[in-house]
Amino acid sequence: MELYSLTIHELLDKLRTGETSSVEITASVFGRIDAVEKDVRAYITLMRETALAEAARADLAIRKDGIGALTGIPIALKDICCTNGVRTTCGSRILQNFIPPYDATVVERLRAAGAVFTGKTNMDEFAMGSSTETSFFGATRNPWDLTRIPGGSSGGSAAAVAAGECIAALGSDTGGSIRQPAALCGVVGMKPTYGRVSRFGLVAFASSLDQIGPFTKDVEDCAILMNVIAGYDPRESTSVPEEVPDYRRFLARGIEGWTVGIPKEYFIAGIDPEVEAAVRQTIRVVEGAGAKCIEVSLPHTEYCLAVYYIVAPAEACSNLARYDGVKYGFRSEEGRDLMEMYKKTRAAGFGAEVKRRIMIGTYALSSGYYDAYYKKASQVRALIKRDFDLAFAKCDVILTPTTPTPAFRIGEKTDDPMQMYLSDIFTISTNLAGIPGISVPCGFTAAGLPVGVQFLAGHFQEGRLIQFASAYEKQAHIEKRRPTL
Amino acid sequence: MEFEPVIGLEIHAQLLTDAKIFCGCSSKFGAAPNTHTCPVCLGMPGVLPVLNRKVVEFMMKMALATHCVINRECNFARKNYFYPDLPKGYQISQYAHPPAEHGWVEVELDGGKKRIGITRIHMEEDAGKLMHDEHNPASYVDLNRTGVPLIEIVSEPDIRSAEEAAAYLRCLHEILVYLEICDGNMEEGSFRCDANVSLRQRGTEPFGIRAELKNMNSFRNVQRALEYEIKRQQYVLEGGGQVVQETRLWDDTAGVTHSMRSKEEAHDYRYFPDPDLVPVVIDNAWIEEIRKEQPELPLEKRERFMREYQIPAYDAGVLTATPATASFYEATVASFPTINPKAAKAASNWITGDLMKMLNEDKKDFTASPIPPRAIAELIQIIDDGTISGKMAKDVVEEMYKSGKPPGEIVKEKGLVQITDEGALTKTVAGILEKNPEQVAQYRAGKEKVFGFFIGQVMKATGGKANPQLINDLLKKMLAGDR
């Protein structure tokens, strides 16, 4: 077994016993990158030199102080997480050469835990997309089928984990951008509760929905990463000073007697039959582990997409106003006056999807339209949140498909934004409600494409999700298949 | 047709907190460009604001001083517009849910007092500054001011003249300075005023169409701009025209207002609640904490001075114009063994007269006075007990200011003690009368003006040390006695 294909906990064991070193692991990962990155294109920026130096330091640290939570483990960062001294592009031309003078809080926390950073992964521009095709740096390919998308917006992180180009990765999830690519690439992806992981240093898309989370090869690794990145941050006002439990303690507890809600609104026409079959199979698996499944209703589900496509663009149009060519990033040199500089910079600096959402958001907030759009959407959002509160009064977790279909072909939906938006139909409500969700692999289609199942829980119930997901993982015996690259 | 102006003022006051409103950078004025900045106030990608609670407390002080209702919950909103001095492309301000509303202040006018309503007070961040190169087609951005905390104080349209506007402005200025939450410097822009002004037919309810005036950077300019704008609108209306809703800039040099942008060109700010900040909750305990720390406000102090020290309204006004003057005065009065109206008035005269003049010349305020309050009290006492004359005291106070020495020491050093020996003075007076028979004759012939000449001569002869009252008495007696 190659080192790059192992999990964090397996590698930590080997590092602890001295069976391997971080330098060996890191070299293995970069060897893998050299072999497959030309096909997968998961990264925007590779950090090979600093990674090897960090690995060497980690090996010294292990000998001197013993092993930390992530000492010597190669981890990839979605290129939306600011990294001190390393360019952070957000997949956009407008930030093509932006080098932050600060680390995101999650990056600081990973650094402190001893992680080795492999690089910055590709993503849809400003996290706006479900396929990683809107990146200024070109599309990432799904390691399971290079003609298909890896999902998005964190497609680079999902593909890198699936292809063995890192051991684990961080992504961000505004409407499904961790869970959807995790499902389509056959890895575990968690979106924590809004306020659980600091957003400081996460380039903002939609501030009330954005949340950073881990991509890992299994649920145990998810718990290990959550232990490092979760927690209150005084630099973020919406960060919640709620105590963080040791998520590893939830791993082997079982789910005997749990009640699982199956929302009837999530098994709809248009869902791929193979996906539906795989997800129905998970119901039988968790029942086999001693859980009871009941039908629940989330009656405002049909409004989720509409609400999301008002709230998220409204916040985005304001968040992206700072990219004006004045202070940093790309500036068009053609402008003869201030207004022209703004217009030409933003016209050339942003891609089509970003422009579309800036325009939608600007419209939704405009004088005379605010009440009909943004205000109304905020009101419906409260109802969506209430749906979940009521449902969680009846069940411990909710089980749904993560995506309606397996990975689609590159270019298949780029000309039809509505079709693209629909691929997040099962993940968007989680962000609107602010609750945590996790996508776990639950099988393969006949064509060999991975399928994911999504588990949801109430606010700050990440421990419960990890307990449920790990019990499922154990019971399901999903075939340990790897993409052939 | 008789028109009546309807005026409302919007005041922006920069708060004297050490740090900016949403980051830890210094909010001090005058540093080298872009040195008081960090990723947060520079609006870099991914950074987030954290509210400085001192700003909320300063806002609460102003709200309490202006009798506002403080709302239990308020939130921040983004005001979106593009400008190079606004690094995020939006200003964090407050919109639908302000922290303080429904207040009022009482302003002193020639014809008495008037109550002017305060619509709301809210917190926001200041923008940066642009500097335009006069020789090259380039502009420079200084973001030191970006994120400096402001409160905006919006008045009701209760103001009916330029004078009232100026009085209201002075009143708020005085309160802000008293609360020590704003330095009130209009030239440096820490106290700024915009005005909404319209005319309506006197005696009618509906407001006319208003113009918004900007760029008035002194009290005088606010009054001048309003006076001009009232006349301009009156001229338009009397000519059968219509006032246009627009923003107008005051041109100080030309003494006129110019149209800056029309209603159509006005920005759509697309306000919405800032998702990066949580609502601010102000509970009663917090309000009470702030209320306990509130200092006495100018108007209250003025009335108390008139009551306690029995000084005239004018004196009380000058003495309470700044907290430093007022506390200097109170410390002076407190240095007297007993407070009596005569001494209290004398203290007011010295402080608002000679001392204030000297301090003003040196551009100092009372906290930097080289003469301590108790020395002024001592000075008044040695005048009162006849040690020196009031005229001598004028020189003594100058010396006190220069040297910082107490008056007793100066009097001793210079041998300034007043001559009150009647026998010695009688001789001096007799000698002067003898030397000036011509003037004596004039006086005796009824030309009483010459009396001053004799006083002058006696003072000259005694080096200014003679007790004026005694000279007066002796001269009168001796000039009359020989008749």
PDB file of C-alpha atoms in Angstrom, chain B residues 180-410:
ATOM      1  CA  GLU B 180     -15.240  63.702  26.074  1.00  0.00           C
ATOM      2  CA  ILE B 181     -16.335  61.453  23.219  1.00  0.00           C
ATOM      3  CA  CYS B 182     -15.404  63.817  20.336  1.00  0.00           C
ATOM      4  CA  ASP B 183     -12.760  66.522  20.052  1.00  0.00           C
ATOM      5  CA  GLY B 184     -15.163  68.636  18.000  1.00  0.00           C
ATOM      6  CA  ASN B 185     -12.540  69.799  15.538  1.00  0.00           C
ATOM      7  CA  MET B 186     -14.483  70.943  12.471  1.00  0.00           C
ATOM      8  CA  GLU B 187     -11.431  71.749  10.347  1.00  0.00           C
ATOM      9  CA  GLU B 188      -9.903  68.297  10.800  1.00  0.00           C
ATOM     10  CA  GLY B 189     -13.314  66.836  10.096  1.00  0.00           C
ATOM     11  CA  SER B 190     -13.967  65.225  13.450  1.00  0.00           C
ATOM     12  CA  PHE B 191     -17.260  67.155  13.643  1.00  0.00           C
ATOM     13  CA  ARG B 192     -19.110  67.444  10.329  1.00  0.00           C
ATOM     14  CA  CYS B 193     -22.505  68.764   9.406  1.00  0.00           C
ATOM     15  CA  ASP B 194     -24.859  68.272   6.469  1.00  0.00           C
ATOM     16  CA  ALA B 195     -28.141  70.143   6.253  1.00  0.00           C
ATOM     17  CA  ASN B 196     -31.497  69.459   4.661  1.00  0.00           C
ATOM     18  CA  VAL B 197     -33.309  72.650   3.905  1.00  0.00           C
ATOM     19  CA  SER B 198     -36.633  73.499   2.287  1.00  0.00           C
ATOM     20  CA  LEU B 199     -39.084  76.367   2.363  1.00  0.00           C
ATOM     21  CA  ARG B 200     -42.804  76.244   2.948  1.00  0.00           C
ATOM     22  CA  GLN B 201     -45.523  78.846   3.161  1.00  0.00           C
ATOM     23  CA  ARG B 202     -45.600  80.117   6.698  1.00  0.00           C
ATOM     24  CA  GLY B 203     -48.533  78.681   8.594  1.00  0.00           C
ATOM     25  CA  THR B 204     -48.899  75.607   6.400  1.00  0.00           C
ATOM     26  CA  GLU B 205     -48.073  72.019   7.274  1.00  0.00           C
ATOM     27  CA  PRO B 206     -46.568  70.325   4.215  1.00  0.00           C
ATOM     28  CA  PHE B 207     -42.828  70.583   3.650  1.00  0.00           C
ATOM     29  CA  GLY B 208     -41.407  71.921   0.422  1.00  0.00           C
ATOM     30  CA  ILE B 209     -38.890  70.112  -1.746  1.00  0.00           C
ATOM     31  CA  ARG B 210     -35.562  70.005   0.003  1.00  0.00           C
ATOM     32  CA  ALA B 211     -31.950  70.372  -0.967  1.00  0.00           C
ATOM     33  CA  GLU B 212     -29.157  68.690   0.938  1.00  0.00           C
ATOM     34  CA  LEU B 213     -26.171  70.881   1.711  1.00  0.00           C
ATOM     35  CA  LYS B 214     -22.676  69.479   2.178  1.00  0.00           C
ATOM     36  CA  ASN B 215     -19.120  70.719   2.647  1.00  0.00           C
ATOM     37  CA  MET B 216     -19.641  73.255   5.432  1.00  0.00           C
ATOM     38  CA  ASN B 217     -16.600  72.951   7.646  1.00  0.00           C
ATOM     39  CA  SER B 218     -17.177  75.620  10.287  1.00  0.00           C
ATOM     40  CA  PHE B 219     -20.045  76.961  12.368  1.00  0.00           C
ATOM     41  CA  ARG B 220     -19.886  80.177  10.409  1.00  0.00           C
ATOM     42  CA  ASN B 221     -20.044  78.324   7.094  1.00  0.00           C
ATOM     43  CA  VAL B 222     -23.086  76.356   8.191  1.00  0.00           C
ATOM     44  CA  GLN B 223     -24.868  79.572   8.996  1.00  0.00           C
ATOM     45  CA  ARG B 224     -23.704  81.306   5.825  1.00  0.00           C
ATOM     46  CA  ALA B 225     -24.580  78.352   3.610  1.00  0.00           C
ATOM     47  CA  LEU B 226     -28.050  78.089   5.105  1.00  0.00           C
ATOM     48  CA  GLU B 227     -28.634  81.811   4.790  1.00  0.00           C
ATOM     49  CA  TYR B 228     -27.595  81.640   1.156  1.00  0.00           C
ATOM     50  CA  GLU B 229     -29.646  78.540   0.428  1.00  0.00           C
ATOM     51  CA  ILE B 230     -32.766  79.978   2.056  1.00  0.00           C
ATOM     52  CA  LYS B 231     -32.436  83.096  -0.095  1.00  0.00           C
ATOM     53  CA  ARG B 232     -31.772  81.016  -3.197  1.00  0.00           C
ATOM     54  CA  GLN B 233     -34.833  78.837  -2.696  1.00  0.00           C
ATOM     55  CA  GLN B 234     -36.947  81.872  -1.904  1.00  0.00           C
ATOM     56  CA  TYR B 235     -35.806  83.483  -5.143  1.00  0.00           C
ATOM     57  CA  VAL B 236     -36.630  80.333  -7.090  1.00  0.00           C
ATOM     58  CA  LEU B 237     -40.084  80.024  -5.527  1.00  0.00           C
ATOM     59  CA  GLU B 238     -40.929  83.691  -5.852  1.00  0.00           C
ATOM     60  CA  GLY B 239     -40.014  83.538  -9.505  1.00  0.00           C
ATOM     61  CA  GLY B 240     -42.642  80.816  -9.892  1.00  0.00           C
ATOM     62  CA  GLY B 241     -40.037  78.065 -10.152  1.00  0.00           C
ATOM     63  CA  GLN B 242     -39.582  74.844  -8.261  1.00  0.00           C
ATOM     64  CA  VAL B 243     -36.802  73.788  -5.961  1.00  0.00           C
ATOM     65  CA  VAL B 244     -35.085  70.656  -7.266  1.00  0.00           C
ATOM     66  CA  GLN B 245     -34.382  67.768  -4.924  1.00  0.00           C
ATOM     67  CA  GLU B 246     -30.609  67.515  -5.063  1.00  0.00           C
ATOM     68  CA  THR B 247     -27.359  67.576  -3.156  1.00  0.00           C
ATOM     69  CA  ARG B 248     -25.578  70.927  -3.174  1.00  0.00           C
ATOM     70  CA  LEU B 249     -22.043  71.801  -2.165  1.00  0.00           C
ATOM     71  CA  TRP B 250     -21.198  74.957  -0.247  1.00  0.00           C
ATOM     72  CA  ASP B 251     -18.451  76.985  -1.878  1.00  0.00           C
ATOM     73  CA  ASP B 252     -16.811  78.890   0.924  1.00  0.00           C
ATOM     74  CA  THR B 253     -14.806  81.258  -1.291  1.00  0.00           C
ATOM     75  CA  ALA B 254     -17.658  82.213  -3.601  1.00  0.00           C
ATOM     76  CA  GLY B 255     -20.195  82.166  -0.779  1.00  0.00           C
ATOM     77  CA  VAL B 256     -22.711  80.142  -2.816  1.00  0.00           C
ATOM     78  CA  THR B 257     -24.049  76.587  -3.076  1.00  0.00           C
ATOM     79  CA  HIS B 258     -23.551  74.522  -6.250  1.00  0.00           C
ATOM     80  CA  SER B 259     -25.529  71.530  -7.454  1.00  0.00           C
ATOM     81  CA  MET B 260     -23.482  68.339  -6.948  1.00  0.00           C
ATOM     82  CA  ARG B 261     -25.904  65.598  -7.962  1.00  0.00           C
ATOM     83  CA  SER B 262     -29.587  65.355  -8.718  1.00  0.00           C
ATOM     84  CA  LYS B 263     -32.083  62.939  -7.235  1.00  0.00           C
ATOM     85  CA  GLU B 264     -31.751  60.771 -10.370  1.00  0.00           C
ATOM     86  CA  GLU B 265     -28.010  60.572  -9.925  1.00  0.00           C
ATOM     87  CA  ALA B 266     -28.350  59.645  -6.243  1.00  0.00           C
ATOM     88  CA  HIS B 267     -26.820  56.319  -5.229  1.00  0.00           C
ATOM     89  CA  ASP B 268     -28.980  53.300  -4.526  1.00  0.00           C
ATOM     90  CA  TYR B 269     -27.100  52.144  -1.453  1.00  0.00           C
ATOM     91  CA  ARG B 270     -28.720  48.683  -1.364  1.00  0.00           C
ATOM     92  CA  TYR B 271     -28.733  48.586   2.436  1.00  0.00           C
ATOM     93  CA  PHE B 272     -29.030  45.146   3.993  1.00  0.00           C
ATOM     94  CA  PRO B 273     -28.130  43.711   7.421  1.00  0.00           C
ATOM     95  CA  ASP B 274     -24.391  42.966   7.628  1.00  0.00           C
ATOM     96  CA  PRO B 275     -24.136  39.176   7.948  1.00  0.00           C
ATOM     97  CA  ASP B 276     -20.634  39.448   9.428  1.00  0.00           C
ATOM     98  CA  LEU B 277     -21.887  41.122  12.596  1.00  0.00           C
ATOM     99  CA  VAL B 278     -24.376  39.976  15.203  1.00  0.00           C
ATOM    100  CA  PRO B 279     -27.111  42.245  16.619  1.00  0.00           C
ATOM    101  CA  VAL B 280     -25.978  44.492  19.473  1.00  0.00           C
ATOM    102  CA  VAL B 281     -27.986  43.913  22.645  1.00  0.00           C
ATOM    103  CA  ILE B 282     -28.051  46.789  25.128  1.00  0.00           C
ATOM    104  CA  ASP B 283     -29.664  45.797  28.417  1.00  0.00           C
ATOM    105  CA  ASN B 284     -30.755  48.080  31.241  1.00  0.00           C
ATOM    106  CA  ALA B 285     -27.773  47.177  33.403  1.00  0.00           C
ATOM    107  CA  TRP B 286     -25.431  48.449  30.702  1.00  0.00           C
ATOM    108  CA  ILE B 287     -27.451  51.648  30.278  1.00  0.00           C
ATOM    109  CA  GLU B 288     -27.368  52.261  34.040  1.00  0.00           C
ATOM    110  CA  GLU B 289     -23.623  51.706  34.123  1.00  0.00           C
ATOM    111  CA  ILE B 290     -23.169  54.402  31.491  1.00  0.00           C
ATOM    112  CA  ARG B 291     -25.719  56.700  33.108  1.00  0.00           C
ATOM    113  CA  LYS B 292     -23.723  56.580  36.366  1.00  0.00           C
ATOM    114  CA  GLU B 293     -20.606  57.785  34.556  1.00  0.00           C
ATOM    115  CA  GLN B 294     -22.368  60.680  32.808  1.00  0.00           C
ATOM    116  CA  PRO B 295     -20.817  64.046  33.610  1.00  0.00           C
ATOM    117  CA  GLU B 296     -22.883  67.166  34.271  1.00  0.00           C
ATOM    118  CA  LEU B 297     -23.909  68.601  30.918  1.00  0.00           C
ATOM    119  CA  PRO B 298     -23.259  72.185  29.822  1.00  0.00           C
ATOM    120  CA  LEU B 299     -26.789  73.497  30.259  1.00  0.00           C
ATOM    121  CA  GLU B 300     -27.169  71.932  33.702  1.00  0.00           C
ATOM    122  CA  LYS B 301     -23.812  73.288  34.736  1.00  0.00           C
ATOM    123  CA  ARG B 302     -24.654  76.766  33.474  1.00  0.00           C
ATOM    124  CA  GLU B 303     -27.819  76.859  35.511  1.00  0.00           C
ATOM    125  CA  ARG B 304     -26.069  75.534  38.596  1.00  0.00           C
ATOM    126  CA  PHE B 305     -23.289  78.149  38.296  1.00  0.00           C
ATOM    127  CA  MET B 306     -25.882  80.931  38.162  1.00  0.00           C
ATOM    128  CA  ARG B 307     -27.678  79.450  41.139  1.00  0.00           C
ATOM    129  CA  GLU B 308     -24.731  78.507  43.353  1.00  0.00           C
ATOM    130  CA  TYR B 309     -22.299  81.308  42.610  1.00  0.00           C
ATOM    131  CA  GLN B 310     -24.848  83.968  41.737  1.00  0.00           C
ATOM    132  CA  ILE B 311     -22.951  85.018  38.648  1.00  0.00           C
ATOM    133  CA  PRO B 312     -24.670  86.539  35.608  1.00  0.00           C
ATOM    134  CA  ALA B 313     -25.861  84.311  32.733  1.00  0.00           C
ATOM    135  CA  TYR B 314     -23.165  85.693  30.454  1.00  0.00           C
ATOM    136  CA  ASP B 315     -20.375  84.743  32.868  1.00  0.00           C
ATOM    137  CA  ALA B 316     -21.879  81.290  33.405  1.00  0.00           C
ATOM    138  CA  GLY B 317     -22.023  80.790  29.641  1.00  0.00           C
ATOM    139  CA  VAL B 318     -18.361  81.684  29.104  1.00  0.00           C
ATOM    140  CA  LEU B 319     -17.219  79.645  32.111  1.00  0.00           C
ATOM    141  CA  THR B 320     -19.072  76.500  31.018  1.00  0.00           C
ATOM    142  CA  ALA B 321     -18.130  76.691  27.329  1.00  0.00           C
ATOM    143  CA  THR B 322     -15.606  73.932  27.890  1.00  0.00           C
ATOM    144  CA  PRO B 323     -15.299  71.416  30.716  1.00  0.00           C
ATOM    145  CA  ALA B 324     -11.730  72.636  31.361  1.00  0.00           C
ATOM    146  CA  THR B 325     -12.809  76.254  31.937  1.00  0.00           C
ATOM    147  CA  ALA B 326     -15.661  75.155  34.177  1.00  0.00           C
ATOM    148  CA  SER B 327     -13.550  72.934  36.366  1.00  0.00           C
ATOM    149  CA  PHE B 328     -10.849  75.636  36.629  1.00  0.00           C
ATOM    150  CA  TYR B 329     -13.475  78.048  37.813  1.00  0.00           C
ATOM    151  CA  GLU B 330     -14.923  75.638  40.323  1.00  0.00           C
ATOM    152  CA  ALA B 331     -11.490  74.825  41.699  1.00  0.00           C
ATOM    153  CA  THR B 332     -10.806  78.545  42.103  1.00  0.00           C
ATOM    154  CA  VAL B 333     -14.024  79.181  43.960  1.00  0.00           C
ATOM    155  CA  ALA B 334     -13.407  76.121  46.123  1.00  0.00           C
ATOM    156  CA  SER B 335     -10.075  77.660  47.231  1.00  0.00           C
ATOM    157  CA  PHE B 336     -11.844  80.525  49.025  1.00  0.00           C
ATOM    158  CA  PRO B 337     -12.392  79.933  52.743  1.00  0.00           C
ATOM    159  CA  THR B 338     -16.037  80.756  52.220  1.00  0.00           C
ATOM    160  CA  ILE B 339     -17.941  81.190  48.989  1.00  0.00           C
ATOM    161  CA  ASN B 340     -19.404  84.653  48.624  1.00  0.00           C
ATOM    162  CA  PRO B 341     -20.942  86.186  45.542  1.00  0.00           C
ATOM    163  CA  LYS B 342     -18.399  88.990  45.432  1.00  0.00           C
ATOM    164  CA  ALA B 343     -15.437  86.631  45.342  1.00  0.00           C
ATOM    165  CA  ALA B 344     -17.248  84.315  42.913  1.00  0.00           C
ATOM    166  CA  LYS B 345     -17.814  87.212  40.516  1.00  0.00           C
ATOM    167  CA  ALA B 346     -14.225  88.407  40.964  1.00  0.00           C
ATOM    168  CA  ALA B 347     -12.981  84.899  40.127  1.00  0.00           C
ATOM    169  CA  SER B 348     -15.157  84.894  37.004  1.00  0.00           C
ATOM    170  CA  ASN B 349     -13.729  88.281  35.966  1.00  0.00           C
ATOM    171  CA  TRP B 350     -10.112  87.187  36.326  1.00  0.00           C
ATOM    172  CA  ILE B 351     -10.695  83.835  34.621  1.00  0.00           C
ATOM    173  CA  THR B 352     -12.800  85.012  31.701  1.00  0.00           C
ATOM    174  CA  GLY B 353     -10.735  88.183  31.387  1.00  0.00           C
ATOM    175  CA  ASP B 354      -6.973  88.368  31.853  1.00  0.00           C
ATOM    176  CA  LEU B 355      -6.266  84.680  32.211  1.00  0.00           C
ATOM    177  CA  MET B 356      -8.384  83.556  29.252  1.00  0.00           C
ATOM    178  CA  LYS B 357      -6.809  86.255  27.096  1.00  0.00           C
ATOM    179  CA  MET B 358      -3.301  85.098  27.930  1.00  0.00           C
ATOM    180  CA  LEU B 359      -4.168  81.447  27.387  1.00  0.00           C
ATOM    181  CA  ASN B 360      -5.833  82.220  24.052  1.00  0.00           C
ATOM    182  CA  GLU B 361      -2.763  84.093  22.897  1.00  0.00           C
ATOM    183  CA  ASP B 362      -0.675  81.027  23.664  1.00  0.00           C
ATOM    184  CA  LYS B 363      -3.331  78.689  22.157  1.00  0.00           C
ATOM    185  CA  LYS B 364      -3.586  76.856  25.464  1.00  0.00           C
ATOM    186  CA  ASP B 365      -6.635  75.676  27.322  1.00  0.00           C
ATOM    187  CA  PHE B 366      -7.277  75.840  31.043  1.00  0.00           C
ATOM    188  CA  THR B 367      -5.807  72.425  31.726  1.00  0.00           C
ATOM    189  CA  ALA B 368      -2.463  73.889  30.636  1.00  0.00           C
ATOM    190  CA  SER B 369      -2.729  77.129  32.632  1.00  0.00           C
ATOM    191  CA  PRO B 370       0.587  78.074  34.301  1.00  0.00           C
ATOM    192  CA  ILE B 371      -1.452  79.725  37.054  1.00  0.00           C
ATOM    193  CA  PRO B 372      -3.233  77.207  39.277  1.00  0.00           C
ATOM    194  CA  PRO B 373      -6.785  77.952  40.475  1.00  0.00           C
ATOM    195  CA  ARG B 374      -5.747  78.496  44.078  1.00  0.00           C
ATOM    196  CA  ALA B 375      -3.336  81.265  42.972  1.00  0.00           C
ATOM    197  CA  ILE B 376      -6.241  83.153  41.384  1.00  0.00           C
ATOM    198  CA  ALA B 377      -8.148  82.783  44.658  1.00  0.00           C
ATOM    199  CA  GLU B 378      -5.118  84.102  46.582  1.00  0.00           C
ATOM    200  CA  LEU B 379      -4.824  87.040  44.215  1.00  0.00           C
ATOM    201  CA  ILE B 380      -8.438  87.973  44.793  1.00  0.00           C
ATOM    202  CA  GLN B 381      -7.924  87.752  48.549  1.00  0.00           C
ATOM    203  CA  ILE B 382      -4.912  90.078  48.640  1.00  0.00           C
ATOM    204  CA  ILE B 383      -6.826  92.591  46.555  1.00  0.00           C
ATOM    205  CA  ASP B 384      -9.751  92.266  48.892  1.00  0.00           C
ATOM    206  CA  ASP B 385      -7.678  92.784  52.030  1.00  0.00           C
ATOM    207  CA  GLY B 386      -6.002  95.836  50.519  1.00  0.00           C
ATOM    208  CA  THR B 387      -2.497  94.375  50.203  1.00  0.00           C
ATOM    209  CA  ILE B 388      -2.416  95.337  46.558  1.00  0.00           C
ATOM    210  CA  SER B 389      -4.698  97.367  44.370  1.00  0.00           C
ATOM    211  CA  GLY B 390      -6.686  96.018  41.493  1.00  0.00           C
ATOM    212  CA  LYS B 391      -4.427  97.924  39.173  1.00  0.00           C
ATOM    213  CA  MET B 392      -1.309  96.359  40.687  1.00  0.00           C
ATOM    214  CA  ALA B 393      -2.962  93.003  40.402  1.00  0.00           C
ATOM    215  CA  LYS B 394      -3.035  93.351  36.614  1.00  0.00           C
ATOM    216  CA  ASP B 395       0.753  93.351  36.589  1.00  0.00           C
ATOM    217  CA  VAL B 396       0.929  90.657  39.238  1.00  0.00           C
ATOM    218  CA  VAL B 397      -1.254  88.274  37.234  1.00  0.00           C
ATOM    219  CA  GLU B 398       0.952  88.725  34.172  1.00  0.00           C
ATOM    220  CA  GLU B 399       3.986  87.901  36.280  1.00  0.00           C
ATOM    221  CA  MET B 400       2.171  84.891  37.760  1.00  0.00           C
ATOM    222  CA  TYR B 401       1.457  83.668  34.236  1.00  0.00           C
ATOM    223  CA  LYS B 402       5.056  84.127  33.160  1.00  0.00           C
ATOM    224  CA  SER B 403       6.784  82.702  36.215  1.00  0.00           C
ATOM    225  CA  GLY B 404       4.165  80.364  37.676  1.00  0.00           C
ATOM    226  CA  LYS B 405       4.908  81.883  41.108  1.00  0.00           C
ATOM    227  CA  PRO B 406       2.126  82.524  43.631  1.00  0.00           C
ATOM    228  CA  PRO B 407       0.963  86.158  43.932  1.00  0.00           C
ATOM    229  CA  GLY B 408       2.228  86.615  47.536  1.00  0.00           C
ATOM    230  CA  GLU B 409       5.761  85.808  46.469  1.00  0.00           C
ATOM    231  CA  ILE B 410       5.646  88.207  43.543  1.00  0.00           C
TER     232      ILE B 410
END
